[in-house]
Amino acid sequence: MALTFRRLQLHFVAEVGPVDLREVRDAATLAEIRAGMDEHAVLVFRDQAFTDEDQLAFAQRFDGQLHTKTGASVLRRSRFGNEALSDISNVDENGDVLSSDDRRRMYGLANRLWHTDASFQDPPGRYSMLHARVVPPVPADTEFADTRAAYDALPAETKASLDGLRVHHSIAYSRQTLGFDFSKEEEERLKGAIHPLVRTLPRSGRRALYVASHASRIVDWPVPEGRLLLRELIEHATRPEFVYRHAWRVADLVIWDNRATMHRARPFDDTRHRRELRRVTTLDIEAAAPVVGVPA
Ligand code: OGA
Ligand code: MN
């Protein structure tokens, strides 16, 4: 199948068409979409009539093993009975909008900080695939930032000074910066993970800043000094020239590369309007799991 990629931002993001991802099983088309991810880092697919099962199955065909140790799973069991399917919504198990003081709402509000998915795990997240089921009548957008273009734009001396630095990422840290409290037991389960500050993407060879609001400190540096550098890098990487804003339509599927981008939710009147999306994230591991339905 010949796909078209229409670039939506100077550095990254393409809208792909026409394709029904439920039907995509052949190795050539999957490879074409992966090459699109290497180039654009974020791909937008419109009109994907996914059920939960379709979304889970496509994610595995496309990129292998799924991330299940989500931060949210430490707080509560998934209302879908599957920890690989993240509930990116503002509703409870009855479908009612969460009240303003609900702990689940407080936790979810941290998605408004610039972040990468599952960087607080090892292996971290690779591709996230977010599908829109219910979209409010007011703007409730998601912004993405290209951390490859941001890296490229750094002065040579800065690039050299970042070489070899390692960063601790913790989801407890990003929530705590907003004043969210964890129990001792929750904190124990959310210890975090250490990753390089600059990552080289294996297929394109491009380098990207791997920073996020989960980034709590630079390993072996004094904590305040590390936090200052991390803040400056996030500020740099999210300058308007590196940012794309996605306005959701029902049935959009957006796939992003967490190694090459950051993202954040934008505020809206979430105690009034329902917004329901579902996310599946794959693990950044070398060997993808066996790909269902694709001849070897
Ligand atoms: C996510 C996320 C942002 C949003 O699904 O990982 O951060 O706008 N979503 O809902
Ligand atoms: Mn996210």
PDB file of C-alpha atoms and ligand atoms in Angstrom:
ATOM      1  CA  MET A   1       0.000   0.000   0.000  1.00  0.00           C
ATOM      2  CA  ALA A   2       1.389   3.416  -0.910  1.00  0.00           C
ATOM      3  CA  LEU A   3       1.033   5.772   2.027  1.00  0.00           C
ATOM      4  CA  THR A   4       1.257   9.541   1.885  1.00  0.00           C
ATOM      5  CA  PHE A   5       3.017  11.577   4.581  1.00  0.00           C
ATOM      6  CA  ARG A   6       2.071  15.248   4.817  1.00  0.00           C
ATOM      7  CA  ARG A   7       4.414  17.233   7.089  1.00  0.00           C
ATOM      8  CA  LEU A   8       2.579  19.373   9.675  1.00  0.00           C
ATOM      9  CA  GLN A   9       5.501  21.197  11.318  1.00  0.00           C
ATOM     10  CA  LEU A  10       8.871  22.456  10.074  1.00  0.00           C
ATOM     11  CA  HIS A  11      10.891  19.788  11.928  1.00  0.00           C
ATOM     12  CA  PHE A  12       8.525  16.885  12.583  1.00  0.00           C
ATOM     13  CA  VAL A  13       4.977  15.429  12.579  1.00  0.00           C
ATOM     14  CA  ALA A  14       3.214  14.056   9.509  1.00  0.00           C
ATOM     15  CA  GLU A  15      -0.381  13.168   8.774  1.00  0.00           C
ATOM     16  CA  VAL A  16      -0.602   9.781   7.103  1.00  0.00           C
ATOM     17  CA  GLY A  17      -3.266   8.673   4.693  1.00  0.00           C
ATOM     18  CA  PRO A  18      -5.193   6.867   3.523  1.00  0.00           C
ATOM     19  CA  VAL A  19      -5.034   3.741   5.654  1.00  0.00           C
ATOM     20  CA  ASP A  20      -7.132   1.603   8.007  1.00  0.00           C
ATOM     21  CA  LEU A  21      -4.607   0.367  10.563  1.00  0.00           C
ATOM     22  CA  ARG A  22      -6.895  -2.528  11.586  1.00  0.00           C
ATOM     23  CA  GLU A  23      -6.124  -4.031   8.188  1.00  0.00           C
ATOM     24  CA  VAL A  24      -2.385  -3.355   8.142  1.00  0.00           C
ATOM     25  CA  ARG A  25      -0.623  -6.685   8.608  1.00  0.00           C
ATOM     26  CA  ASP A  26       1.881  -6.878   5.766  1.00  0.00           C
ATOM     27  CA  ALA A  27       5.565  -6.380   6.518  1.00  0.00           C
ATOM     28  CA  ALA A  28       6.059  -3.784   3.753  1.00  0.00           C
ATOM     29  CA  THR A  29       3.394  -1.380   5.047  1.00  0.00           C
ATOM     30  CA  LEU A  30       4.492  -1.801   8.671  1.00  0.00           C
ATOM     31  CA  ALA A  31       8.070  -1.047   7.567  1.00  0.00           C
ATOM     32  CA  GLU A  32       6.874   2.039   5.683  1.00  0.00           C
ATOM     33  CA  ILE A  33       5.162   3.363   8.826  1.00  0.00           C
ATOM     34  CA  ARG A  34       8.279   2.646  10.936  1.00  0.00           C
ATOM     35  CA  ALA A  35      10.376   4.582   8.407  1.00  0.00           C
ATOM     36  CA  GLY A  36       7.824   7.395   8.734  1.00  0.00           C
ATOM     37  CA  MET A  37       8.350   7.343  12.518  1.00  0.00           C
ATOM     38  CA  ASP A  38      12.140   7.561  12.023  1.00  0.00           C
ATOM     39  CA  GLU A  39      11.709  10.637   9.885  1.00  0.00           C
ATOM     40  CA  HIS A  40       8.772  12.505  11.447  1.00  0.00           C
ATOM     41  CA  ALA A  41       8.761  11.203  15.102  1.00  0.00           C
ATOM     42  CA  VAL A  42       4.990  11.845  15.363  1.00  0.00           C
ATOM     43  CA  LEU A  43       2.402  10.414  12.964  1.00  0.00           C
ATOM     44  CA  VAL A  44      -1.267  11.411  12.846  1.00  0.00           C
ATOM     45  CA  PHE A  45      -3.833   8.923  11.485  1.00  0.00           C
ATOM     46  CA  ARG A  46      -7.437  10.113  11.090  1.00  0.00           C
ATOM     47  CA  ASP A  47     -10.612   8.005  11.238  1.00  0.00           C
ATOM     48  CA  GLN A  48      -9.275   4.866  12.935  1.00  0.00           C
ATOM     49  CA  ALA A  49     -12.319   2.894  14.124  1.00  0.00           C
ATOM     50  CA  PHE A  50     -10.326   1.022  16.784  1.00  0.00           C
ATOM     51  CA  THR A  51     -11.844  -1.067  19.549  1.00  0.00           C
ATOM     52  CA  ASP A  52      -9.574  -1.663  22.569  1.00  0.00           C
ATOM     53  CA  GLU A  53      -8.607  -5.040  21.089  1.00  0.00           C
ATOM     54  CA  ASP A  54      -7.807  -3.502  17.674  1.00  0.00           C
ATOM     55  CA  GLN A  55      -5.598  -0.911  19.328  1.00  0.00           C
ATOM     56  CA  LEU A  56      -3.728  -3.479  21.429  1.00  0.00           C
ATOM     57  CA  ALA A  57      -3.276  -5.813  18.458  1.00  0.00           C
ATOM     58  CA  PHE A  58      -2.021  -3.083  16.133  1.00  0.00           C
ATOM     59  CA  ALA A  59       0.492  -1.831  18.731  1.00  0.00           C
ATOM     60  CA  GLN A  60       1.991  -5.323  19.017  1.00  0.00           C
ATOM     61  CA  ARG A  61       2.115  -5.874  15.252  1.00  0.00           C
ATOM     62  CA  PHE A  62       3.772  -2.512  14.838  1.00  0.00           C
ATOM     63  CA  ASP A  63       6.334  -2.511  17.629  1.00  0.00           C
ATOM     64  CA  GLY A  64       6.276  -5.646  19.776  1.00  0.00           C
ATOM     65  CA  GLN A  65       6.079  -5.799  23.545  1.00  0.00           C
ATOM     66  CA  LEU A  66       3.751  -3.542  25.516  1.00  0.00           C
ATOM     67  CA  HIS A  67       4.512  -1.430  28.582  1.00  0.00           C
ATOM     68  CA  THR A  68       2.307  -2.491  31.528  1.00  0.00           C
ATOM     69  CA  LYS A  69       4.097  -1.099  34.617  1.00  0.00           C
ATOM     70  CA  THR A  70       2.361   2.241  34.347  1.00  0.00           C
ATOM     71  CA  GLY A  71       2.451   4.794  37.137  1.00  0.00           C
ATOM     72  CA  ALA A  72      -1.349   4.694  37.278  1.00  0.00           C
ATOM     73  CA  SER A  73      -1.348   0.908  37.877  1.00  0.00           C
ATOM     74  CA  VAL A  74       0.363   1.544  41.215  1.00  0.00           C
ATOM     75  CA  LEU A  75      -2.589   3.724  42.295  1.00  0.00           C
ATOM     76  CA  ARG A  76      -5.480   1.585  41.066  1.00  0.00           C
ATOM     77  CA  ARG A  77      -6.430  -1.325  38.824  1.00  0.00           C
ATOM     78  CA  SER A  78      -7.250  -0.479  35.220  1.00  0.00           C
ATOM     79  CA  ARG A  79     -10.988  -0.080  34.601  1.00  0.00           C
ATOM     80  CA  PHE A  80     -10.400  -2.004  31.349  1.00  0.00           C
ATOM     81  CA  GLY A  81      -8.879  -5.052  33.046  1.00  0.00           C
ATOM     82  CA  ASN A  82      -5.649  -4.679  31.057  1.00  0.00           C
ATOM     83  CA  GLU A  83      -2.704  -2.623  32.342  1.00  0.00           C
ATOM     84  CA  ALA A  84      -1.349  -2.247  28.789  1.00  0.00           C
ATOM     85  CA  LEU A  85      -4.301   0.005  27.982  1.00  0.00           C
ATOM     86  CA  SER A  86      -3.834   3.350  29.740  1.00  0.00           C
ATOM     87  CA  ASP A  87      -6.957   5.288  30.556  1.00  0.00           C
ATOM     88  CA  ILE A  88      -6.255   8.840  29.421  1.00  0.00           C
ATOM     89  CA  SER A  89      -9.589  10.257  30.458  1.00  0.00           C
ATOM     90  CA  ASN A  90     -11.305  12.318  33.128  1.00  0.00           C
ATOM     91  CA  VAL A  91     -14.050   9.793  33.930  1.00  0.00           C
ATOM     92  CA  ASP A  92     -14.591   7.132  36.616  1.00  0.00           C
ATOM     93  CA  GLU A  93     -15.682   3.495  36.182  1.00  0.00           C
ATOM     94  CA  ASN A  94     -19.300   4.632  35.644  1.00  0.00           C
ATOM     95  CA  GLY A  95     -18.304   7.068  32.927  1.00  0.00           C
ATOM     96  CA  ASP A  96     -18.963  10.115  35.128  1.00  0.00           C
ATOM     97  CA  VAL A  97     -16.594  13.094  35.026  1.00  0.00           C
ATOM     98  CA  LEU A  98     -14.147  13.000  37.969  1.00  0.00           C
ATOM     99  CA  SER A  99     -14.828  15.569  40.666  1.00  0.00           C
ATOM    100  CA  SER A 100     -12.318  18.360  41.102  1.00  0.00           C
ATOM    101  CA  ASP A 101     -10.725  16.848  44.243  1.00  0.00           C
ATOM    102  CA  ASP A 102     -10.577  13.226  42.990  1.00  0.00           C
ATOM    103  CA  ARG A 103      -7.105  11.724  43.458  1.00  0.00           C
ATOM    104  CA  ARG A 104      -7.196  10.189  39.960  1.00  0.00           C
ATOM    105  CA  ARG A 105      -7.827  13.633  38.513  1.00  0.00           C
ATOM    106  CA  MET A 106      -4.938  15.124  40.511  1.00  0.00           C
ATOM    107  CA  TYR A 107      -2.667  12.374  39.229  1.00  0.00           C
ATOM    108  CA  GLY A 108      -3.765  12.849  35.612  1.00  0.00           C
ATOM    109  CA  LEU A 109      -3.278  16.621  35.766  1.00  0.00           C
ATOM    110  CA  ALA A 110       0.472  15.991  35.753  1.00  0.00           C
ATOM    111  CA  ASN A 111       0.129  15.079  32.061  1.00  0.00           C
ATOM    112  CA  ARG A 112       0.084  18.851  31.610  1.00  0.00           C
ATOM    113  CA  LEU A 113       3.805  18.891  32.412  1.00  0.00           C
ATOM    114  CA  TRP A 114       6.180  18.265  29.493  1.00  0.00           C
ATOM    115  CA  HIS A 115       7.101  14.577  29.662  1.00  0.00           C
ATOM    116  CA  THR A 116       7.992  11.350  27.907  1.00  0.00           C
ATOM    117  CA  ASP A 117       5.972   8.195  28.588  1.00  0.00           C
ATOM    118  CA  ALA A 118       7.479   5.514  30.799  1.00  0.00           C
ATOM    119  CA  SER A 119      10.951   7.080  31.061  1.00  0.00           C
ATOM    120  CA  PHE A 120      10.705   6.162  34.776  1.00  0.00           C
ATOM    121  CA  GLN A 121      11.010   2.490  33.790  1.00  0.00           C
ATOM    122  CA  ASP A 122      13.784   0.343  32.410  1.00  0.00           C
ATOM    123  CA  PRO A 123      13.266  -0.530  29.601  1.00  0.00           C
ATOM    124  CA  PRO A 124      11.511   2.789  28.969  1.00  0.00           C
ATOM    125  CA  GLY A 125       8.671   3.442  26.548  1.00  0.00           C
ATOM    126  CA  ARG A 126       9.365   3.619  22.820  1.00  0.00           C
ATOM    127  CA  TYR A 127       6.206   4.353  20.821  1.00  0.00           C
ATOM    128  CA  SER A 128       2.998   5.648  22.378  1.00  0.00           C
ATOM    129  CA  MET A 129      -0.259   5.283  20.456  1.00  0.00           C
ATOM    130  CA  LEU A 130      -3.094   7.466  21.687  1.00  0.00           C
ATOM    131  CA  HIS A 131      -6.616   7.002  20.326  1.00  0.00           C
ATOM    132  CA  ALA A 132      -9.411   9.557  20.773  1.00  0.00           C
ATOM    133  CA  ARG A 133     -12.824   8.154  21.757  1.00  0.00           C
ATOM    134  CA  VAL A 134     -14.624  11.187  23.227  1.00  0.00           C
ATOM    135  CA  VAL A 135     -13.465  14.711  22.427  1.00  0.00           C
ATOM    136  CA  PRO A 136     -14.891  17.730  24.284  1.00  0.00           C
ATOM    137  CA  PRO A 137     -16.552  20.603  22.438  1.00  0.00           C
ATOM    138  CA  VAL A 138     -13.797  22.955  23.651  1.00  0.00           C
ATOM    139  CA  PRO A 139     -10.099  22.778  22.700  1.00  0.00           C
ATOM    140  CA  ALA A 140      -8.329  20.061  24.733  1.00  0.00           C
ATOM    141  CA  ASP A 141      -5.180  19.674  22.704  1.00  0.00           C
ATOM    142  CA  THR A 142      -1.886  17.857  23.100  1.00  0.00           C
ATOM    143  CA  GLU A 143       1.436  19.521  22.342  1.00  0.00           C
ATOM    144  CA  PHE A 144       4.550  17.740  21.114  1.00  0.00           C
ATOM    145  CA  ALA A 145       8.150  18.965  21.044  1.00  0.00           C
ATOM    146  CA  ASP A 146      10.916  17.643  18.780  1.00  0.00           C
ATOM    147  CA  THR A 147      13.891  16.870  21.045  1.00  0.00           C
ATOM    148  CA  ARG A 148      16.047  15.893  18.019  1.00  0.00           C
ATOM    149  CA  ALA A 149      15.709  19.326  16.397  1.00  0.00           C
ATOM    150  CA  ALA A 150      16.259  20.851  19.863  1.00  0.00           C
ATOM    151  CA  TYR A 151      19.485  18.873  20.287  1.00  0.00           C
ATOM    152  CA  ASP A 152      20.682  19.830  16.797  1.00  0.00           C
ATOM    153  CA  ALA A 153      20.142  23.513  17.606  1.00  0.00           C
ATOM    154  CA  LEU A 154      22.430  23.483  20.678  1.00  0.00           C
ATOM    155  CA  PRO A 155      25.868  25.119  20.398  1.00  0.00           C
ATOM    156  CA  ALA A 156      28.689  22.591  19.842  1.00  0.00           C
ATOM    157  CA  GLU A 157      30.223  23.298  23.284  1.00  0.00           C
ATOM    158  CA  THR A 158      26.901  22.570  24.988  1.00  0.00           C
ATOM    159  CA  LYS A 159      26.515  19.327  23.050  1.00  0.00           C
ATOM    160  CA  ALA A 160      30.011  18.268  24.119  1.00  0.00           C
ATOM    161  CA  SER A 161      29.269  19.117  27.771  1.00  0.00           C
ATOM    162  CA  LEU A 162      26.233  16.817  27.773  1.00  0.00           C
ATOM    163  CA  ASP A 163      28.183  13.784  26.584  1.00  0.00           C
ATOM    164  CA  GLY A 164      27.987  10.857  28.966  1.00  0.00           C
ATOM    165  CA  LEU A 165      25.596  12.493  31.449  1.00  0.00           C
ATOM    166  CA  ARG A 166      22.951  10.236  32.990  1.00  0.00           C
ATOM    167  CA  VAL A 167      19.587  11.225  34.397  1.00  0.00           C
ATOM    168  CA  HIS A 168      17.311   9.701  37.003  1.00  0.00           C
ATOM    169  CA  HIS A 169      13.626   9.691  35.946  1.00  0.00           C
ATOM    170  CA  SER A 170      10.857   9.210  38.481  1.00  0.00           C
ATOM    171  CA  ILE A 171       7.105   9.571  38.081  1.00  0.00           C
ATOM    172  CA  ALA A 172       6.828  10.143  41.830  1.00  0.00           C
ATOM    173  CA  TYR A 173       9.166  13.131  41.387  1.00  0.00           C
ATOM    174  CA  SER A 174       7.127  14.775  38.605  1.00  0.00           C
ATOM    175  CA  ARG A 175       3.919  14.388  40.668  1.00  0.00           C
ATOM    176  CA  GLN A 176       5.588  15.622  43.834  1.00  0.00           C
ATOM    177  CA  THR A 177       6.653  18.856  42.106  1.00  0.00           C
ATOM    178  CA  LEU A 178       2.892  19.546  41.909  1.00  0.00           C
ATOM    179  CA  GLY A 179       2.348  18.628  45.560  1.00  0.00           C
ATOM    180  CA  PHE A 180       0.804  15.186  44.888  1.00  0.00           C
ATOM    181  CA  ASP A 181       1.397  12.828  47.845  1.00  0.00           C
ATOM    182  CA  PHE A 182       2.294   9.156  47.537  1.00  0.00           C
ATOM    183  CA  SER A 183       2.109   6.592  50.307  1.00  0.00           C
ATOM    184  CA  LYS A 184       5.407   4.958  51.335  1.00  0.00           C
ATOM    185  CA  GLU A 185       4.325   1.764  49.584  1.00  0.00           C
ATOM    186  CA  GLU A 186       3.481   3.565  46.338  1.00  0.00           C
ATOM    187  CA  GLU A 187       6.803   5.385  46.426  1.00  0.00           C
ATOM    188  CA  GLU A 188       8.608   2.096  46.932  1.00  0.00           C
ATOM    189  CA  ARG A 189       7.028   0.790  43.731  1.00  0.00           C
ATOM    190  CA  LEU A 190       7.901   3.963  41.805  1.00  0.00           C
ATOM    191  CA  LYS A 191      11.637   4.104  42.347  1.00  0.00           C
ATOM    192  CA  GLY A 192      12.431   5.278  38.839  1.00  0.00           C
ATOM    193  CA  ALA A 193      15.189   4.518  36.336  1.00  0.00           C
ATOM    194  CA  ILE A 194      18.419   5.979  34.981  1.00  0.00           C
ATOM    195  CA  HIS A 195      18.874   6.860  31.293  1.00  0.00           C
ATOM    196  CA  PRO A 196      21.381   8.828  29.195  1.00  0.00           C
ATOM    197  CA  LEU A 197      20.620  12.546  28.806  1.00  0.00           C
ATOM    198  CA  VAL A 198      21.332  12.336  25.082  1.00  0.00           C
ATOM    199  CA  ARG A 199      20.064   9.347  23.172  1.00  0.00           C
ATOM    200  CA  THR A 200      21.118   8.201  19.714  1.00  0.00           C
ATOM    201  CA  LEU A 201      18.247   6.777  17.704  1.00  0.00           C
ATOM    202  CA  PRO A 202      19.426   3.462  16.309  1.00  0.00           C
ATOM    203  CA  ARG A 203      17.953   3.587  12.801  1.00  0.00           C
ATOM    204  CA  SER A 204      18.302   7.266  11.897  1.00  0.00           C
ATOM    205  CA  GLY A 205      21.506   7.839  13.877  1.00  0.00           C
ATOM    206  CA  ARG A 206      20.046  11.180  15.026  1.00  0.00           C
ATOM    207  CA  ARG A 207      20.629  12.389  18.570  1.00  0.00           C
ATOM    208  CA  ALA A 208      17.882  13.632  20.882  1.00  0.00           C
ATOM    209  CA  LEU A 209      17.641  15.217  24.332  1.00  0.00           C
ATOM    210  CA  TYR A 210      16.020  12.731  26.700  1.00  0.00           C
ATOM    211  CA  VAL A 211      14.524  15.088  29.261  1.00  0.00           C
ATOM    212  CA  ALA A 212      11.109  15.325  30.894  1.00  0.00           C
ATOM    213  CA  SER A 213       9.393  16.532  34.038  1.00  0.00           C
ATOM    214  CA  HIS A 214      10.147  13.035  35.414  1.00  0.00           C
ATOM    215  CA  ALA A 215      13.866  13.885  35.232  1.00  0.00           C
ATOM    216  CA  SER A 216      14.702  14.366  38.914  1.00  0.00           C
ATOM    217  CA  ARG A 217      18.481  14.774  38.875  1.00  0.00           C
ATOM    218  CA  ILE A 218      21.688  14.267  36.947  1.00  0.00           C
ATOM    219  CA  VAL A 219      23.515  11.268  38.369  1.00  0.00           C
ATOM    220  CA  ASP A 220      26.754  12.228  40.191  1.00  0.00           C
ATOM    221  CA  TRP A 221      25.957  15.951  40.100  1.00  0.00           C
ATOM    222  CA  PRO A 222      24.832  18.118  43.025  1.00  0.00           C
ATOM    223  CA  VAL A 223      21.013  17.936  42.897  1.00  0.00           C
ATOM    224  CA  PRO A 224      20.263  21.691  42.462  1.00  0.00           C
ATOM    225  CA  GLU A 225      22.825  22.084  39.689  1.00  0.00           C
ATOM    226  CA  GLY A 226      21.428  19.066  37.817  1.00  0.00           C
ATOM    227  CA  ARG A 227      17.865  20.311  38.204  1.00  0.00           C
ATOM    228  CA  LEU A 228      18.815  23.703  36.817  1.00  0.00           C
ATOM    229  CA  LEU A 229      20.411  22.185  33.726  1.00  0.00           C
ATOM    230  CA  LEU A 230      17.401  19.889  33.198  1.00  0.00           C
ATOM    231  CA  ARG A 231      15.024  22.854  33.458  1.00  0.00           C
ATOM    232  CA  GLU A 232      17.067  24.851  30.983  1.00  0.00           C
ATOM    233  CA  LEU A 233      17.106  21.977  28.507  1.00  0.00           C
ATOM    234  CA  ILE A 234      13.331  21.467  28.776  1.00  0.00           C
ATOM    235  CA  GLU A 235      12.835  25.199  28.284  1.00  0.00           C
ATOM    236  CA  HIS A 236      15.077  25.103  25.214  1.00  0.00           C
ATOM    237  CA  ALA A 237      13.433  21.983  23.722  1.00  0.00           C
ATOM    238  CA  THR A 238       9.928  23.402  24.058  1.00  0.00           C
ATOM    239  CA  ARG A 239      10.529  26.727  22.328  1.00  0.00           C
ATOM    240  CA  PRO A 240       7.654  27.391  19.882  1.00  0.00           C
ATOM    241  CA  GLU A 241       9.772  26.533  16.844  1.00  0.00           C
ATOM    242  CA  PHE A 242      10.091  22.914  18.056  1.00  0.00           C
ATOM    243  CA  VAL A 243       6.410  22.487  19.029  1.00  0.00           C
ATOM    244  CA  TYR A 244       3.344  21.089  17.256  1.00  0.00           C
ATOM    245  CA  ARG A 245      -0.134  21.343  18.767  1.00  0.00           C
ATOM    246  CA  HIS A 246      -2.632  18.592  17.973  1.00  0.00           C
ATOM    247  CA  ALA A 247      -6.359  19.413  17.989  1.00  0.00           C
ATOM    248  CA  TRP A 248      -8.115  16.070  18.486  1.00  0.00           C
ATOM    249  CA  ARG A 249     -10.972  14.689  16.435  1.00  0.00           C
ATOM    250  CA  VAL A 250     -12.817  11.541  17.436  1.00  0.00           C
ATOM    251  CA  ALA A 251     -11.052   8.442  16.040  1.00  0.00           C
ATOM    252  CA  ASP A 252      -7.654  10.113  15.636  1.00  0.00           C
ATOM    253  CA  LEU A 253      -4.704   7.873  16.405  1.00  0.00           C
ATOM    254  CA  VAL A 254      -1.450   9.687  17.119  1.00  0.00           C
ATOM    255  CA  ILE A 255       1.780   7.708  17.420  1.00  0.00           C
ATOM    256  CA  TRP A 256       4.873   9.362  18.886  1.00  0.00           C
ATOM    257  CA  ASP A 257       8.432   8.275  19.520  1.00  0.00           C
ATOM    258  CA  ASN A 258       9.185   8.892  23.207  1.00  0.00           C
ATOM    259  CA  ARG A 259      12.921   8.800  22.448  1.00  0.00           C
ATOM    260  CA  ALA A 260      12.622  11.777  20.107  1.00  0.00           C
ATOM    261  CA  THR A 261       9.841  13.922  21.549  1.00  0.00           C
ATOM    262  CA  MET A 262       8.196  15.278  24.688  1.00  0.00           C
ATOM    263  CA  HIS A 263       4.485  15.984  24.985  1.00  0.00           C
ATOM    264  CA  ARG A 264       1.958  17.578  27.324  1.00  0.00           C
ATOM    265  CA  ALA A 265      -1.812  17.930  27.621  1.00  0.00           C
ATOM    266  CA  ARG A 266      -3.231  21.433  27.440  1.00  0.00           C
ATOM    267  CA  PRO A 267      -5.728  22.602  30.050  1.00  0.00           C
ATOM    268  CA  PHE A 268      -9.479  22.684  29.477  1.00  0.00           C
ATOM    269  CA  ASP A 269     -12.557  22.752  31.713  1.00  0.00           C
ATOM    270  CA  ASP A 270     -12.157  19.089  32.681  1.00  0.00           C
ATOM    271  CA  THR A 271     -14.675  19.042  35.526  1.00  0.00           C
ATOM    272  CA  ARG A 272     -17.348  19.951  32.980  1.00  0.00           C
ATOM    273  CA  HIS A 273     -16.535  18.160  29.723  1.00  0.00           C
ATOM    274  CA  ARG A 274     -15.835  14.494  29.151  1.00  0.00           C
ATOM    275  CA  ARG A 275     -12.599  13.619  27.333  1.00  0.00           C
ATOM    276  CA  GLU A 276     -11.678   9.975  26.773  1.00  0.00           C
ATOM    277  CA  LEU A 277      -8.586   8.632  25.081  1.00  0.00           C
ATOM    278  CA  ARG A 278      -6.788   5.290  25.349  1.00  0.00           C
ATOM    279  CA  ARG A 279      -3.034   4.840  25.138  1.00  0.00           C
ATOM    280  CA  VAL A 280      -0.839   1.850  24.433  1.00  0.00           C
ATOM    281  CA  THR A 281       2.950   2.203  24.760  1.00  0.00           C
ATOM    282  CA  THR A 282       5.590  -0.249  23.571  1.00  0.00           C
ATOM    283  CA  LEU A 283       8.839  -1.034  25.348  1.00  0.00           C
ATOM    284  CA  ASP A 284      12.144   0.233  23.994  1.00  0.00           C
ATOM    285  CA  ILE A 285      13.793  -3.143  23.628  1.00  0.00           C
ATOM    286  CA  GLU A 286      16.069  -4.313  20.831  1.00  0.00           C
ATOM    287  CA  ALA A 287      14.236  -7.423  19.700  1.00  0.00           C
ATOM    288  CA  ALA A 288      10.581  -6.855  19.041  1.00  0.00           C
ATOM    289  CA  ALA A 289       8.252  -9.642  20.139  1.00  0.00           C
ATOM    290  CA  PRO A 290       7.084 -12.012  17.387  1.00  0.00           C
ATOM    291  CA  VAL A 291       4.883 -10.034  15.048  1.00  0.00           C
ATOM    292  CA  VAL A 292       1.467 -11.616  14.758  1.00  0.00           C
ATOM    293  CA  GLY A 293       0.275 -12.368  11.242  1.00  0.00           C
ATOM    294  CA  VAL A 294       3.446 -11.232   9.500  1.00  0.00           C
ATOM    295  CA  PRO A 295       5.402 -13.877   7.577  1.00  0.00           C
ATOM    296  CA  ALA A 296       9.019 -14.092   8.811  1.00  0.00           C
TER     297      ALA A 296
HETATM  298  C1  OGA B   1      -0.508  10.496  27.220  1.00  0.00           C
HETATM  299  C2  OGA B   1      -0.578  11.945  27.488  1.00  0.00           C
HETATM  300  C3  OGA B   1      -1.745  13.966  26.914  1.00  0.00           C
HETATM  301  C4  OGA B   1      -3.161  14.356  26.653  1.00  0.00           C
HETATM  302  O1  OGA B   1      -1.498   9.929  26.723  1.00  0.00           O
HETATM  303  O2  OGA B   1       0.548   9.903  27.459  1.00  0.00           O
HETATM  304  O3  OGA B   1       0.312  12.473  28.074  1.00  0.00           O
HETATM  305  O4  OGA B   1      -3.359  15.424  26.034  1.00  0.00           O
HETATM  306  N1  OGA B   1      -1.646  12.561  26.988  1.00  0.00           N
HETATM  307  O5  OGA B   1      -4.054  13.622  27.059  1.00  0.00           O
HETATM  308 MN    MN B   2       2.038  11.010  28.295  1.00  0.00          MN
END
